[in-house]
Amino acid sequence: MSPTLEHLKHYLGNVDWNLSNLDTVGDWLGFLSIPVFTGVIGWLINWTGLIMLFYPIRFHGVRIKGMAELARLLPRKIQEIPGILQGGVGWQGIVPARAAKMGSIAVDKAIAKLGTPAEFYQQLEPDRIAEHIVTLFEPEIPAVVDDVMRRTNPAAWRDLPVPAKRAVVARVQAQLPGVVHSITDEIGTHIDQLLDPKIMVIEHFRAHPDLVVKVFKDIGQTELNTMVNIGFVFGFLFGIPVAFIDHWFQEWYLLPILGIGVGWLTNLLGMWLIFEPVEPTRYFGIRFHGLFLRRQDEAAEVYAQIIADDVITLERIGDFLVDGPSGDRTRQMLMTALGPAIDKAAGLARGAARIALGPRSYEAIKTGFATEAVDRTLTPFRDEEFSRQQSDRIRVLIAQRTKELPPRDFVEMMRSAIKEDEWMLYAHGAIMGAVGGFIHLSIFGLGGGR
């Protein structure tokens, strides 16, 4: 037998395989405390991991001059740490730091499949929108007519007899429902070109990272609680072989190194149990199914409520139509569409008005009315109370479509935004596991019974 094998045989022959060297209460306490210790560390790892995942909402730290330029030379994984690319040293929750990305993925994986802009718009009931606009706009017609006429043809309006002025106002009021319906119909016809859900959602999530945290926590709170509790279970189970290895081989570095593995695996398995397997699968006769996916119908209702209340609302659609990238196009399109409607409102008097006022003055008045109509008919889109009333139909549509999503798309809707950042959670677990190993070593010393 070679000297190396002889030495190994001698070494293994002196290992206390049957734990006979655990002579004192202190020895047994040191040995038996390891699984309890790793269980507590596992619980702490997952608990603090959730804090890292969600908080703080905004970046907290210090900006260092030149750090942003230096960060671009660092490895990609380091660049992914929140704040690094912006030249900051500190922390922002992984989820809020990826709010815009979450919005993009939410559209690509889910919202784009839940409905087109036209479908969402129809769910908001354009006819009811038109009725609401008429109700708000009608009392203002006398003031609008007076304002437009004073600006476009003050002399003719001043000389017009009061009965004639009242007749103009009455004519406009009578035609108002038709004019408004033409506006809401025109928006509906071109909504796919005017409304970009992806930009709308991304910008809203970027401006409100707290909403992204709300999405995660409201939908997955049950699973997040399970992940924390299961950290103790996994930590305890992994700690059993760790205790034996530490006692058998009694090297000072074993507990910290094995703690790294325990911390990493605890987080890894916790995430796996929540999101995997996507479809029910049996391993060793035991049925496994991602905890999050088991509640797809329930989570769909919560997700739909958040999207309908805060993201795809009549109020936000109105904001996007007026102030978004297509705002100028929206106004121009509606003003062009309103031309025939205003001519119709003028009725038989249109020809006489052109002659009396002149084509240029008539067109100026027509443009003035169109501008006022666009401004005032888009304003009710921002009516918060009316938007809330209309949101229920959006919620029903999103809930129904979310329940119908394939499981893979459903889970990616939640996980994809943070998947590439999960290594930070695993690294955090590994560091805490190593620290836990050093703490146990400092309290109980090397494996008992030596």
Coordinates of C-alpha atoms in Angstrom, one line a residue:
M1 CA 0.0 0.0 0.0
S2 CA 1.4 3.5 -0.9
P3 CA 2.3 5.9 1.9
T4 CA -0.5 8.3 0.8
L5 CA -3.2 5.6 1.1
E6 CA -1.7 4.3 4.3
H7 CA -1.9 7.9 5.7
L8 CA -5.5 8.3 4.6
K9 CA -6.5 5.0 6.1
H10 CA -4.8 6.0 9.4
Y11 CA -6.5 9.4 9.3
L12 CA -10.0 7.9 8.6
G13 CA -9.4 5.3 11.2
N14 CA -9.0 8.0 13.9
V15 CA -12.3 9.8 12.9
D16 CA -14.9 9.5 15.6
W17 CA -17.6 8.1 13.3
N18 CA -19.8 6.9 16.1
L19 CA -19.6 10.1 18.2
S20 CA -18.0 8.4 21.1
N21 CA -15.9 11.4 21.9
L22 CA -18.9 13.5 22.8
D23 CA -18.3 13.1 26.5
T24 CA -19.7 16.3 28.1
V25 CA -22.9 18.3 28.0
G26 CA -20.9 21.1 26.4
D27 CA -19.7 18.7 23.6
W28 CA -23.3 17.6 22.9
L29 CA -24.6 21.1 23.1
G30 CA -22.0 22.3 20.6
F31 CA -22.9 19.4 18.3
L32 CA -26.7 19.5 18.6
S33 CA -26.8 23.4 18.3
I34 CA -25.5 23.4 14.8
P35 CA -28.8 22.5 13.1
V36 CA -30.7 24.9 15.3
F37 CA -28.1 27.6 14.5
T38 CA -28.2 27.0 10.8
G39 CA -32.0 27.0 11.0
V40 CA -32.1 30.4 12.7
I41 CA -29.5 31.7 10.2
G42 CA -31.7 30.3 7.3
W43 CA -34.7 32.2 8.7
L44 CA -32.7 35.4 9.1
I45 CA -31.3 35.0 5.6
N46 CA -34.7 34.8 4.0
W47 CA -36.2 37.5 6.2
T48 CA -33.4 40.0 5.5
G49 CA -33.5 38.9 1.9
L50 CA -37.0 40.1 1.5
I51 CA -36.0 43.5 3.0
M52 CA -33.3 43.7 0.4
L53 CA -35.8 42.8 -2.3
F54 CA -38.3 45.5 -1.5
Y55 CA -36.7 48.3 0.6
P56 CA -35.8 51.1 0.6
I57 CA -38.2 52.3 -2.1
R58 CA -35.8 55.0 -3.2
F59 CA -32.0 54.8 -3.3
H60 CA -30.3 55.5 0.1
G61 CA -26.6 56.1 0.1
V62 CA -23.9 58.5 -1.0
R63 CA -22.8 59.7 -4.4
I64 CA -19.1 59.5 -5.1
K65 CA -17.5 61.7 -7.7
G66 CA -16.1 59.6 -10.6
M67 CA -17.9 56.4 -9.4
A68 CA -20.3 56.4 -12.3
E69 CA -17.4 56.4 -14.8
L70 CA -15.5 53.7 -12.9
A71 CA -18.6 51.6 -12.5
R72 CA -18.7 51.1 -16.3
L73 CA -15.3 49.3 -16.1
L74 CA -16.5 46.9 -13.4
P75 CA -17.9 43.4 -14.1
R76 CA -21.5 43.3 -15.3
K77 CA -22.7 41.6 -12.1
I78 CA -21.3 44.4 -10.0
Q79 CA -22.9 47.0 -12.3
E80 CA -26.3 45.4 -11.6
I81 CA -26.1 46.3 -7.9
P82 CA -28.6 49.2 -7.4
G83 CA -27.0 52.6 -7.4
I84 CA -23.6 51.5 -8.8
L85 CA -24.1 52.7 -12.4
Q86 CA -25.4 56.0 -11.0
G87 CA -22.3 56.6 -9.1
G88 CA -23.7 55.8 -5.7
V89 CA -22.7 53.5 -2.8
G90 CA -25.7 52.4 -0.9
W91 CA -28.8 50.4 -1.5
Q92 CA -32.2 50.4 -3.1
G93 CA -34.6 47.5 -3.0
I94 CA -34.1 45.2 -6.0
V95 CA -37.7 45.4 -7.0
P96 CA -38.2 49.2 -7.0
A97 CA -34.7 49.6 -8.6
R98 CA -36.1 47.5 -11.5
A99 CA -39.5 49.2 -11.6
A100 CA -39.2 50.3 -15.3
K101 CA -38.0 46.9 -16.3
M102 CA -40.9 45.3 -14.4
G103 CA -43.3 47.6 -16.3
S104 CA -41.7 46.5 -19.6
I105 CA -42.0 42.8 -18.7
A106 CA -45.5 43.2 -17.4
V107 CA -46.5 44.5 -20.8
D108 CA -44.6 42.0 -22.8
K109 CA -45.5 38.9 -20.8
A110 CA -49.0 39.8 -19.6
I111 CA -50.7 43.1 -20.4
A112 CA -50.1 42.9 -24.1
K113 CA -51.7 39.5 -24.0
L114 CA -54.6 40.6 -21.8
G115 CA -56.0 43.0 -24.3
T116 CA -55.3 45.6 -27.0
P117 CA -55.6 49.3 -26.4
A118 CA -58.9 49.1 -28.4
E119 CA -60.3 46.4 -26.1
F120 CA -59.3 48.3 -22.9
Y121 CA -60.9 51.5 -24.4
Q122 CA -64.2 49.6 -25.2
Q123 CA -64.3 48.3 -21.6
L124 CA -64.3 51.9 -20.5
E125 CA -67.6 52.3 -22.3
P126 CA -67.1 55.2 -24.8
D127 CA -70.8 56.0 -24.8
R128 CA -70.8 56.5 -21.0
I129 CA -67.7 58.7 -21.4
A130 CA -69.6 60.8 -24.0
E131 CA -72.6 61.1 -21.7
H132 CA -70.3 62.2 -18.9
I133 CA -68.6 64.7 -21.1
V134 CA -71.9 66.2 -22.2
T135 CA -73.2 66.4 -18.6
L136 CA -70.0 68.4 -17.6
F137 CA -69.7 70.4 -20.8
E138 CA -73.3 71.5 -21.4
P139 CA -73.6 74.1 -18.6
E140 CA -70.4 75.8 -19.9
I141 CA -71.6 76.2 -23.5
P142 CA -72.8 79.8 -23.1
A143 CA -69.5 80.8 -21.7
V144 CA -67.6 78.9 -24.4
V145 CA -69.6 80.4 -27.2
D146 CA -69.2 83.9 -25.8
D147 CA -65.4 83.4 -25.3
V148 CA -64.8 82.0 -28.8
M149 CA -66.9 84.6 -30.5
R150 CA -65.3 87.5 -28.6
R151 CA -61.8 86.2 -29.6
T152 CA -62.5 85.4 -33.2
N153 CA -65.1 88.0 -34.3
P154 CA -65.8 90.5 -31.5
A155 CA -67.5 93.1 -33.6
A156 CA -70.0 90.7 -35.2
W157 CA -70.7 89.1 -31.9
R158 CA -71.2 92.4 -30.1
D159 CA -73.7 93.6 -32.7
L160 CA -75.7 90.4 -32.8
P161 CA -79.1 90.7 -31.0
V162 CA -79.5 88.8 -27.7
P163 CA -82.2 86.5 -29.2
A164 CA -79.8 85.6 -32.0
K165 CA -77.0 84.9 -29.5
R166 CA -79.3 82.6 -27.5
A167 CA -80.2 80.8 -30.7
V168 CA -76.5 80.2 -31.5
V169 CA -76.0 78.8 -27.9
A170 CA -79.1 76.7 -28.2
R171 CA -78.0 75.3 -31.5
V172 CA -74.5 74.4 -30.1
Q173 CA -76.1 72.7 -27.1
A174 CA -78.5 70.7 -29.2
Q175 CA -75.6 69.5 -31.4
L176 CA -73.3 68.9 -28.4
P177 CA -74.0 65.1 -27.9
G178 CA -73.3 64.4 -31.6
V179 CA -70.1 66.4 -31.5
V180 CA -68.9 64.7 -28.4
H181 CA -69.8 61.2 -29.7
S182 CA -67.8 62.0 -32.8
I183 CA -64.8 62.7 -30.5
T184 CA -65.1 59.6 -28.5
D185 CA -65.6 57.5 -31.7
E186 CA -62.6 59.1 -33.3
I187 CA -60.5 58.3 -30.3
G188 CA -61.7 54.7 -30.4
T189 CA -61.0 54.4 -34.1
H190 CA -57.4 55.5 -33.7
I191 CA -56.7 54.4 -30.1
D192 CA -54.1 51.8 -31.2
Q193 CA -52.0 54.6 -32.8
L194 CA -52.6 57.1 -30.0
L195 CA -52.1 54.9 -26.9
D196 CA -49.0 52.9 -26.2
P197 CA -49.6 50.7 -23.1
K198 CA -45.9 49.8 -22.9
I199 CA -44.7 53.4 -22.6
M200 CA -47.7 54.2 -20.3
V201 CA -47.0 51.4 -17.9
I202 CA -43.2 51.8 -17.9
E203 CA -43.3 55.5 -17.2
H204 CA -45.9 54.9 -14.4
F205 CA -43.9 52.2 -12.8
R206 CA -40.7 54.2 -13.0
A207 CA -42.4 57.2 -11.4
H208 CA -44.1 55.0 -8.7
P209 CA -41.7 52.2 -7.7
D210 CA -43.8 51.7 -4.6
L211 CA -46.6 50.5 -6.8
V212 CA -44.3 47.7 -8.1
V213 CA -43.6 46.6 -4.5
K214 CA -47.3 46.7 -3.9
V215 CA -47.8 44.3 -6.9
F216 CA -45.3 41.8 -5.6
K217 CA -46.4 42.0 -2.0
D218 CA -50.2 42.0 -2.5
I219 CA -50.0 39.1 -5.0
G220 CA -47.3 37.0 -3.3
Q221 CA -47.5 37.8 0.4
T222 CA -48.5 34.2 1.2
E223 CA -45.5 32.8 -0.7
L224 CA -43.1 35.4 0.7
N225 CA -44.1 34.4 4.3
T226 CA -43.7 30.8 3.3
M227 CA -40.2 31.5 1.9
V228 CA -39.1 33.1 5.3
N229 CA -40.5 30.2 7.3
I230 CA -39.1 27.6 5.0
G231 CA -35.6 29.2 5.5
F232 CA -35.6 27.7 9.0
V233 CA -36.7 24.3 7.8
F234 CA -34.0 24.1 5.1
G235 CA -31.4 25.6 7.3
F236 CA -32.1 23.0 10.0
L237 CA -32.1 20.1 7.6
F238 CA -28.8 21.2 6.0
G239 CA -27.4 21.7 9.5
I240 CA -27.6 18.0 10.4
P241 CA -24.9 16.8 8.0
V242 CA -22.9 19.9 8.7
A243 CA -22.9 19.0 12.4
F244 CA -21.5 15.5 11.6
I245 CA -18.9 16.8 9.2
D246 CA -17.8 19.4 11.7
H247 CA -17.4 16.8 14.4
W248 CA -15.8 14.2 12.3
F249 CA -13.1 16.4 10.7
Q250 CA -12.8 19.2 13.2
E251 CA -11.2 21.9 11.0
W252 CA -11.7 25.5 12.0
Y253 CA -12.7 26.5 8.4
L254 CA -15.4 23.9 7.9
L255 CA -18.3 25.6 9.6
P256 CA -17.8 29.0 7.7
I257 CA -17.3 27.2 4.4
L258 CA -20.3 24.9 4.9
G259 CA -22.3 27.9 6.1
I260 CA -21.7 29.5 2.7
G261 CA -23.3 26.4 1.0
V262 CA -26.2 26.3 3.5
G263 CA -26.9 30.0 3.0
W264 CA -26.8 29.8 -0.8
L265 CA -28.9 26.6 -1.0
T266 CA -31.5 27.9 1.5
N267 CA -32.2 30.9 -0.7
L268 CA -32.0 28.9 -3.9
L269 CA -34.4 26.2 -2.8
G270 CA -36.8 28.8 -1.3
M271 CA -37.0 30.6 -4.7
W272 CA -37.4 27.3 -6.5
L273 CA -40.3 26.2 -4.3
I274 CA -42.2 29.4 -4.9
F275 CA -41.8 29.6 -8.7
E276 CA -41.0 26.0 -9.8
P277 CA -42.0 23.7 -11.2
V278 CA -44.4 25.6 -13.5
E279 CA -46.5 22.5 -14.1
P280 CA -47.3 19.9 -11.4
T281 CA -44.5 17.4 -11.3
R282 CA -43.7 14.4 -9.2
Y283 CA -40.2 13.7 -7.8
F284 CA -39.7 10.5 -5.8
G285 CA -43.5 10.1 -5.8
I286 CA -44.1 13.5 -4.2
R287 CA -46.1 16.1 -6.1
F288 CA -44.4 19.5 -6.5
H289 CA -45.9 22.6 -7.9
G290 CA -44.7 26.2 -7.6
L291 CA -46.4 27.7 -4.6
F292 CA -47.1 30.9 -6.5
L293 CA -48.7 29.0 -9.4
R294 CA -51.1 27.1 -7.2
R295 CA -52.9 30.4 -6.5
Q296 CA -53.0 31.8 -10.1
D297 CA -56.7 32.5 -10.0
E298 CA -56.5 34.3 -6.7
A299 CA -53.4 36.2 -7.6
A300 CA -55.0 37.2 -10.9
E301 CA -57.8 38.9 -9.1
V302 CA -55.3 40.9 -6.9
Y303 CA -53.2 41.8 -10.0
A304 CA -56.2 42.9 -12.0
Q305 CA -57.4 45.1 -9.1
I306 CA -54.0 46.9 -8.9
I307 CA -53.7 47.4 -12.7
A308 CA -57.3 48.6 -13.0
D309 CA -57.0 51.0 -10.0
D310 CA -53.5 52.4 -10.6
V311 CA -52.2 51.7 -14.1
I312 CA -54.7 51.3 -16.9
T313 CA -57.4 53.8 -15.9
L314 CA -59.5 56.3 -17.8
E315 CA -57.7 59.1 -15.9
R316 CA -54.2 57.8 -17.0
I317 CA -55.4 57.1 -20.6
G318 CA -56.6 60.7 -20.7
D319 CA -53.2 62.0 -19.4
F320 CA -51.4 59.9 -22.0
L321 CA -53.7 61.1 -24.8
V322 CA -53.2 64.7 -23.9
D323 CA -49.7 64.9 -22.6
G324 CA -48.1 61.7 -23.9
P325 CA -45.9 61.3 -27.0
S326 CA -48.9 61.4 -29.2
G327 CA -50.6 64.4 -27.5
D328 CA -50.2 66.8 -30.4
R329 CA -51.4 64.2 -32.8
T330 CA -54.5 63.5 -30.6
R331 CA -55.5 67.2 -30.6
Q332 CA -54.9 67.6 -34.3
M333 CA -56.8 64.5 -35.2
L334 CA -59.8 65.5 -33.1
M335 CA -59.8 69.1 -34.4
T336 CA -59.9 67.7 -38.0
A337 CA -62.7 65.3 -37.1
L338 CA -64.7 68.1 -35.4
G339 CA -64.8 70.3 -38.6
P340 CA -67.7 68.4 -40.2
A341 CA -69.5 68.1 -36.8
I342 CA -69.3 71.9 -36.3
D343 CA -70.5 72.5 -39.9
K344 CA -73.4 70.3 -39.1
A345 CA -74.1 72.2 -35.9
A346 CA -74.3 75.4 -38.0
G347 CA -77.0 73.7 -40.1
L348 CA -78.7 75.8 -42.7
A349 CA -77.1 79.0 -41.3
R350 CA -73.6 77.7 -42.4
G351 CA -73.8 79.3 -45.9
A352 CA -75.1 82.6 -44.6
A353 CA -72.5 82.7 -41.9
R354 CA -69.7 82.2 -44.4
I355 CA -71.1 85.1 -46.5
A356 CA -71.8 87.4 -43.5
L357 CA -68.5 86.7 -41.7
G358 CA -66.3 85.9 -44.6
P359 CA -64.6 82.5 -45.2
R360 CA -61.6 83.4 -43.1
S361 CA -63.6 84.5 -40.1
Y362 CA -65.9 81.6 -40.3
E363 CA -62.9 79.2 -40.3
A364 CA -61.4 81.0 -37.4
I365 CA -64.6 80.6 -35.4
K366 CA -64.8 77.0 -36.4
T367 CA -61.2 76.4 -35.3
G368 CA -61.8 78.2 -32.0
F369 CA -64.8 76.0 -31.3
A370 CA -62.9 72.9 -32.2
T371 CA -60.0 73.8 -29.9
E372 CA -62.3 74.5 -27.0
A373 CA -64.2 71.2 -27.7
V374 CA -61.0 69.2 -27.7
D375 CA -59.7 70.7 -24.5
R376 CA -63.0 70.4 -22.6
T377 CA -63.9 66.9 -23.8
L378 CA -60.5 65.5 -22.9
T379 CA -60.6 67.0 -19.4
P380 CA -63.3 64.5 -18.1
F381 CA -60.9 61.7 -18.9
R382 CA -59.0 63.0 -15.9
D383 CA -62.0 62.9 -13.7
E384 CA -60.7 60.7 -10.8
E385 CA -64.1 59.7 -9.5
F386 CA -65.6 58.8 -12.9
S387 CA -62.4 56.9 -13.7
R388 CA -62.8 54.9 -10.5
Q389 CA -66.4 54.0 -11.5
Q390 CA -65.2 52.7 -14.9
S391 CA -62.3 50.7 -13.6
D392 CA -64.4 47.7 -12.6
R393 CA -64.9 46.6 -16.2
I394 CA -61.1 46.8 -16.8
R395 CA -60.5 44.7 -13.6
V396 CA -62.9 42.0 -14.8
L397 CA -61.3 41.9 -18.2
I398 CA -57.7 41.7 -16.8
A399 CA -58.7 39.1 -14.1
Q400 CA -60.3 36.9 -16.7
R401 CA -57.4 37.1 -19.2
T402 CA -54.7 36.7 -16.4
K403 CA -56.4 33.5 -15.2
E404 CA -56.2 32.2 -18.8
L405 CA -52.5 33.0 -19.1
P406 CA -50.2 29.9 -19.6
P407 CA -48.5 29.1 -16.3
R408 CA -45.1 29.9 -17.8
D409 CA -46.2 33.4 -18.8
F410 CA -47.9 34.0 -15.5
V411 CA -44.8 33.2 -13.4
E412 CA -42.5 35.1 -15.7
M413 CA -44.7 38.2 -15.3
M414 CA -43.6 38.3 -11.7
R415 CA -40.1 36.7 -11.7
S416 CA -38.4 37.9 -14.9
A417 CA -37.8 41.4 -13.6
I418 CA -35.7 40.2 -10.7
K419 CA -34.4 36.8 -12.1
E420 CA -31.0 38.2 -13.2
D421 CA -30.6 39.9 -9.8
E422 CA -31.4 36.8 -7.7
W423 CA -27.6 36.2 -7.4
M424 CA -27.5 39.1 -4.9
L425 CA -29.9 37.3 -2.7
Y426 CA -27.9 34.1 -3.0
A427 CA -24.7 35.9 -2.3
H428 CA -26.3 37.6 0.7
G429 CA -27.3 34.1 2.0
A430 CA -23.8 32.8 1.5
I431 CA -22.2 35.7 3.4
M432 CA -24.6 35.3 6.3
G433 CA -24.1 31.6 6.3
A434 CA -20.3 32.1 6.6
V435 CA -20.8 34.7 9.4
G436 CA -23.1 32.3 11.2
G437 CA -20.3 29.6 11.0
F438 CA -17.8 32.0 12.6
I439 CA -20.2 33.0 15.3
H440 CA -20.9 29.4 16.2
L441 CA -17.2 28.7 16.2
S442 CA -16.5 31.6 18.6
I443 CA -19.2 30.4 21.0
F444 CA -18.7 26.6 21.0
G445 CA -15.2 26.2 19.6
L446 CA -14.1 23.4 17.3
G447 CA -16.3 20.3 17.0
G448 CA -17.0 18.9 20.5
G449 CA -15.4 15.8 21.9
R450 CA -11.8 16.4 20.7

